[in-house]
């Protein structure tokens, strides 16, 4: 029996493989250590290898591709239905991955290169720093509220209060001033780090053709353009713009039965960071008439008469997602509606 398909369950140090032939009969199911994994696949003839798209999956996929195997990354949610009920272990996970990779209509994740992963790492680090800055700013405002100093929401208002802290320092206890100075130092450091990443992303944006192409879309700036260029290296993985919007979680959730189709809110599946950036850009489009006219002014204005602005922004984000897919696929520049 010649092995043709392998389901590989990844971990940090202990891995499990499920090997089957062309007819689906199991040839081997064994546990491998990190040291044994690559020699095991080097001894195999070229196979279809299924891997769950989790941490380190892209690294192992690149290494197995270098050996000559056809590697497919599968979203974790698409593997779970194939896990045998009541038997959640490494062997059953590897078998479930094998079952999933052999399905004819299975959807896969594009394997990222080392450069694309490094590119995307800038956005992941920036997102973490922005969250930390928000936490520090909220803590700063909340601590001052304990002494009756109320500040409205918004980061720029916190920055203005930091500049005026010396004026109210005399009314605060010494320990409170010490704690607030620590938060101010953290805010300054985070602002500097975020600005450094923004500057590097701006340099990448200027030298990257795809980023400059996407930046012609209203509501899409350097941050959003570089995020999509790093996350979507191969737009042909999606069959249509609607499938791309559905992958981002911007399409309505369907609940159909007996020929009656009921649409709910958006699914919110897929990449949360990309969806967040796209909705922020769409809110800018909805807010300014000039930007609305470039996308589809009459359509947006008609929606604003019937729906709340945030609902309209999500609808515009859906439209922008389809536009991004079309431009990535064809290479055409955005044309005003």
C-alpha positions as a printed Julia matrix, in Angstrom:
337×3 Matrix{Float64}:
   0.0    0.0     0.0
   1.44   3.34   -1.09
   0.77   6.34    1.18
  -0.97   9.19   -0.61
  -2.55  11.34    2.14
  -1.32  12.34    5.6
  -3.13  14.11    8.42
  -0.64  15.9    10.69
  -1.61  17.1    14.16
   0.86  19.76   15.31
   2.04  20.56   18.83
   5.12  22.05   20.46
   7.18  18.89   20.91
   4.93  15.88   20.23
   3.2   15.37   16.85
   0.86  12.71   15.48
   0.48  11.54   11.87
  -2.33   9.59   10.25
  -1.2    8.02    6.95
  -3.65   6.52    4.43
  -3.5    5.13    0.89
  -5.53   6.14   -2.17
  -8.48   3.94   -1.15
  -8.67   5.49    2.32
  -7.27   2.56    4.29
  -5.12   3.56    7.25
  -1.49   2.58    6.77
   0.0    4.08    9.9
  -0.97   6.21   12.89
   1.95   7.08   15.08
   3.4    9.61   17.49
   6.49  11.57   16.46
   8.81  13.91   18.29
  10.07  17.16   16.81
  13.37  15.5    15.9
  11.63  12.65   14.08
   9.09  14.65   12.09
  11.11  15.85    9.07
  12.99  12.52    8.6
   9.61  10.75    8.59
   8.29  12.91    5.75
  11.58  12.78    3.86
  11.2    8.98    3.73
   7.7    9.27    2.23
   6.95   9.72   -1.44
   5.19  13.04   -2.28
   1.83  13.06   -0.47
  -1.11  15.34    0.2
  -0.52  16.62    3.74
  -3.29  18.23    5.75
  -2.41  20.52    8.69
  -4.63  22.51   11.0
  -4.01  26.25   10.52
  -2.67  26.98   14.0
   0.54  28.32   15.53
   3.7   27.24   13.63
   1.55  25.75   10.84
   2.95  28.05    8.13
   6.53  27.24    9.17
   5.97  23.47    8.97
   4.03  23.86    5.73
   6.96  25.64    4.08
   9.39  22.97    5.24
   7.21  20.11    3.99
   6.7   21.89    0.68
  10.48  22.07    0.35
  10.63  18.29    0.65
   8.11  17.93   -2.19
   4.77  17.36   -0.47
   1.48  19.06   -1.35
   0.54  20.82    1.89
  -2.93  22.21    2.68
  -3.77  24.3     5.75
  -7.31  23.87    7.05
  -9.17  26.3     9.37
  -9.74  24.7    12.8
 -13.5   25.2    12.6
 -13.68  23.04    9.47
 -11.87  20.15   11.18
 -13.95  19.97   14.36
 -16.98  18.22   12.73
 -14.75  15.3    11.74
 -13.39  14.65   15.24
 -14.81  11.4    16.58
 -17.27  12.03   19.39
 -15.96  11.15   22.84
 -12.39  10.53   21.64
 -10.56  13.85   21.71
  -6.86  12.95   21.52
  -3.92  13.44   19.16
  -4.69  10.31   17.14
  -8.34  11.27   16.55
  -7.3   14.85   15.71
  -4.87  13.59   13.06
  -7.57  11.3    11.66
 -10.03  14.19   11.55
  -7.49  16.34    9.69
  -7.05  13.51    7.18
 -10.82  13.3     6.69
 -11.11  17.06    6.24
  -8.29  17.4     3.71
  -9.85  14.73    1.46
 -13.21  16.54    1.19
 -13.7   17.88   -2.37
 -15.3   21.17   -1.25
 -12.97  21.91    1.66
 -11.62  25.46    1.93
  -7.96  26.0     2.71
  -5.73  28.74    4.08
  -3.03  30.17    1.83
   0.48  29.39    3.05
   2.35  32.58    3.89
   6.0   33.17    3.07
   8.53  34.25    5.68
   8.39  37.8     4.31
   4.59  37.95    4.51
   4.65  36.69    8.09
   7.24  39.31    9.05
   5.12  41.95    7.3
   2.04  40.84    9.23
   4.0   40.73   12.49
   4.29  44.52   12.36
   0.5   44.8    12.41
   0.13  42.25   15.2
   2.71  44.09   17.33
   1.05  47.42   16.58
  -2.36  46.06   17.56
  -0.96  44.83   20.89
   0.68  48.19   21.62
  -2.49  50.1    20.76
  -4.49  47.93   23.17
  -1.92  48.51   25.89
  -2.03  52.26   25.25
  -5.82  52.22   25.54
  -5.61  50.34   28.84
  -3.04  52.77   30.23
  -5.09  55.8    29.13
  -8.26  54.39   30.7
  -6.4   53.67   33.94
  -4.98  57.21   33.98
  -8.43  58.74   33.52
 -10.03  56.42   36.08
  -7.4   57.16   38.76
  -7.91  60.9    38.35
 -11.68  60.4    38.59
 -11.1   59.03   42.11
  -9.98  62.55   43.09
 -12.77  64.35   41.27
 -10.83  65.16   38.09
 -13.18  64.08   35.29
 -11.95  63.74   31.73
 -14.12  62.99   28.72
 -13.47  59.91   26.64
 -10.91  60.09   23.86
  -7.17  59.62   23.77
  -6.45  63.19   22.71
  -8.23  64.46   25.83
  -6.04  62.27   28.01
  -2.96  63.64   26.24
  -4.1   67.19   27.01
  -4.63  66.28   30.66
  -1.13  64.8    30.88
   0.27  68.15   29.8
  -1.71  69.9    32.58
  -0.9   67.42   35.33
   1.66  69.77   36.88
  -1.12  72.3    37.56
  -3.11  69.84   39.7
  -0.15  67.99   41.17
  -0.28  70.04   44.38
  -3.81  68.8    45.16
  -2.87  65.11   44.84
  -1.16  62.82   47.37
   2.48  61.95   46.75
   1.79  58.26   46.09
  -0.92  59.14   43.57
   1.48  61.42   41.69
   4.1   58.67   41.63
   1.6   56.17   40.15
   0.35  58.7    37.59
   3.92  59.49   36.53
   4.48  55.77   35.88
   1.41  55.68   33.65
   2.53  58.81   31.83
   5.92  57.2    31.18
   4.22  54.1    29.83
   1.98  56.19   27.58
   4.99  58.08   26.2
   6.88  54.84   25.52
   3.87  53.25   23.82
   3.29  56.33   21.67
   6.92  56.26   20.56
   6.78  52.54   19.72
   3.52  52.88   17.78
   4.9   55.84   15.84
   8.0   53.8    14.94
   5.87  50.96   13.57
   3.67  53.43   11.68
   6.76  54.96   10.1
   8.0   51.54    8.96
   4.57  50.63    7.59
   4.56  53.96    5.75
   7.88  53.08    4.12
   6.54  49.69    3.08
   3.41  51.33    1.73
   5.4   53.65   -0.52
   7.48  50.8    -2.01
   4.71  48.17   -2.33
   2.65  48.24   -5.53
  -0.34  46.42   -4.03
  -0.48  48.8    -1.06
  -0.46  51.85   -3.31
  -3.18  50.25   -5.43
  -5.47  49.61   -2.45
  -4.86  53.08   -1.04
  -6.77  54.56   -4.0
 -10.0   53.22   -2.41
 -11.82  55.79   -0.23
 -11.47  54.93    3.45
  -8.35  52.78    2.88
  -5.14  54.31    4.25
  -1.59  52.99    4.6
  -2.37  50.91    7.72
  -5.36  49.13    6.16
  -3.65  48.73    2.78
  -0.54  47.14    4.26
  -2.66  44.87    6.5
  -4.57  43.46    3.51
  -1.41  43.12    1.42
   0.24  41.12    4.21
  -2.77  38.92    5.06
  -4.03  38.17    1.52
  -0.99  37.09   -0.53
  -3.16  35.09   -2.97
  -6.64  36.55   -3.72
  -7.4   33.61   -6.06
  -8.09  31.54   -2.92
 -11.53  33.21   -2.95
 -13.9   32.53   -5.82
 -15.72  35.86   -5.63
 -15.88  39.14   -3.8
 -18.84  37.91   -1.79
 -16.85  34.9    -0.59
 -14.07  37.26    0.44
 -16.54  39.47    2.35
 -18.0   36.36    3.97
 -14.5   35.28    5.03
 -14.14  38.65    6.74
 -17.46  38.12    8.55
 -19.24  41.03    6.86
 -22.13  39.09    5.31
 -25.48  38.47    7.08
 -25.97  35.27    9.01
 -28.52  33.06    7.26
 -31.23  31.0     8.94
 -33.22  29.28    6.21
 -35.76  26.5     6.58
 -38.71  25.35    4.49
 -37.91  27.81    1.72
 -38.0   30.78    4.11
 -34.73  32.66    4.33
 -34.15  34.92    7.33
 -31.1   37.17    7.45
 -29.62  38.3    10.74
 -26.6   40.36   11.74
 -23.15  39.85   10.28
 -21.37  36.62   11.16
 -18.23  38.32   12.56
 -16.13  35.37   11.42
 -12.67  35.55    9.91
  -9.93  38.03   10.69
 -11.17  40.43   13.37
  -8.31  42.9    12.79
  -9.03  43.31    9.07
 -12.74  43.67    9.72
 -12.05  46.31   12.38
  -9.88  48.35    9.99
 -12.41  48.04    7.19
 -15.34  49.2     9.35
 -13.3   52.17   10.59
 -12.59  53.16    6.98
 -16.25  52.69    6.07
 -17.3   54.99    8.92
 -15.09  57.68    7.41
 -16.75  57.16    4.02
 -20.24  57.42    5.54
 -19.34  60.53    7.5
 -17.96  62.7     4.67
 -20.09  63.51    1.58
 -17.06  63.73   -0.72
 -15.98  60.21    0.19
 -19.58  58.98   -0.13
 -19.8   60.32   -3.68
 -16.65  58.41   -4.67
 -18.02  55.07   -3.45
 -21.75  55.27   -4.22
 -23.33  58.44   -2.89
 -27.03  57.85   -3.73
 -26.93  54.28   -2.39
 -25.31  55.33    0.9
 -27.64  58.29    1.37
 -30.67  56.09    0.74
 -29.4   53.66    3.38
 -28.86  56.49    5.87
 -32.54  57.41    5.57
 -33.58  53.9     6.68
 -30.77  52.65    8.91
 -28.48  53.83   11.68
 -25.02  55.15   10.59
 -23.18  52.17   12.11
 -25.34  49.7    10.18
 -24.67  51.67    7.0
 -20.93  51.63    7.78
 -20.97  47.83    7.95
 -22.79  47.69    4.62
 -20.19  50.02    3.11
 -17.41  47.86    4.61
 -18.94  44.88    2.81
 -18.84  46.84   -0.43
 -15.24  47.91    0.17
 -14.23  44.28    0.84
 -15.61  43.21   -2.53
 -13.81  46.13   -4.16
 -10.54  45.1    -2.55
 -10.91  41.53   -3.84
 -11.67  42.76   -7.36
  -8.66  45.07   -7.38
  -6.33  42.41   -5.99
  -7.56  39.97   -8.64
  -7.49  42.25  -11.68
  -4.9   44.85  -10.68
  -7.18  47.68  -11.78
  -7.12  51.08  -10.07
 -10.23  52.21   -8.18
 -12.66  54.18  -10.29
 -15.18  56.58   -8.8
 -18.75  55.27   -8.89
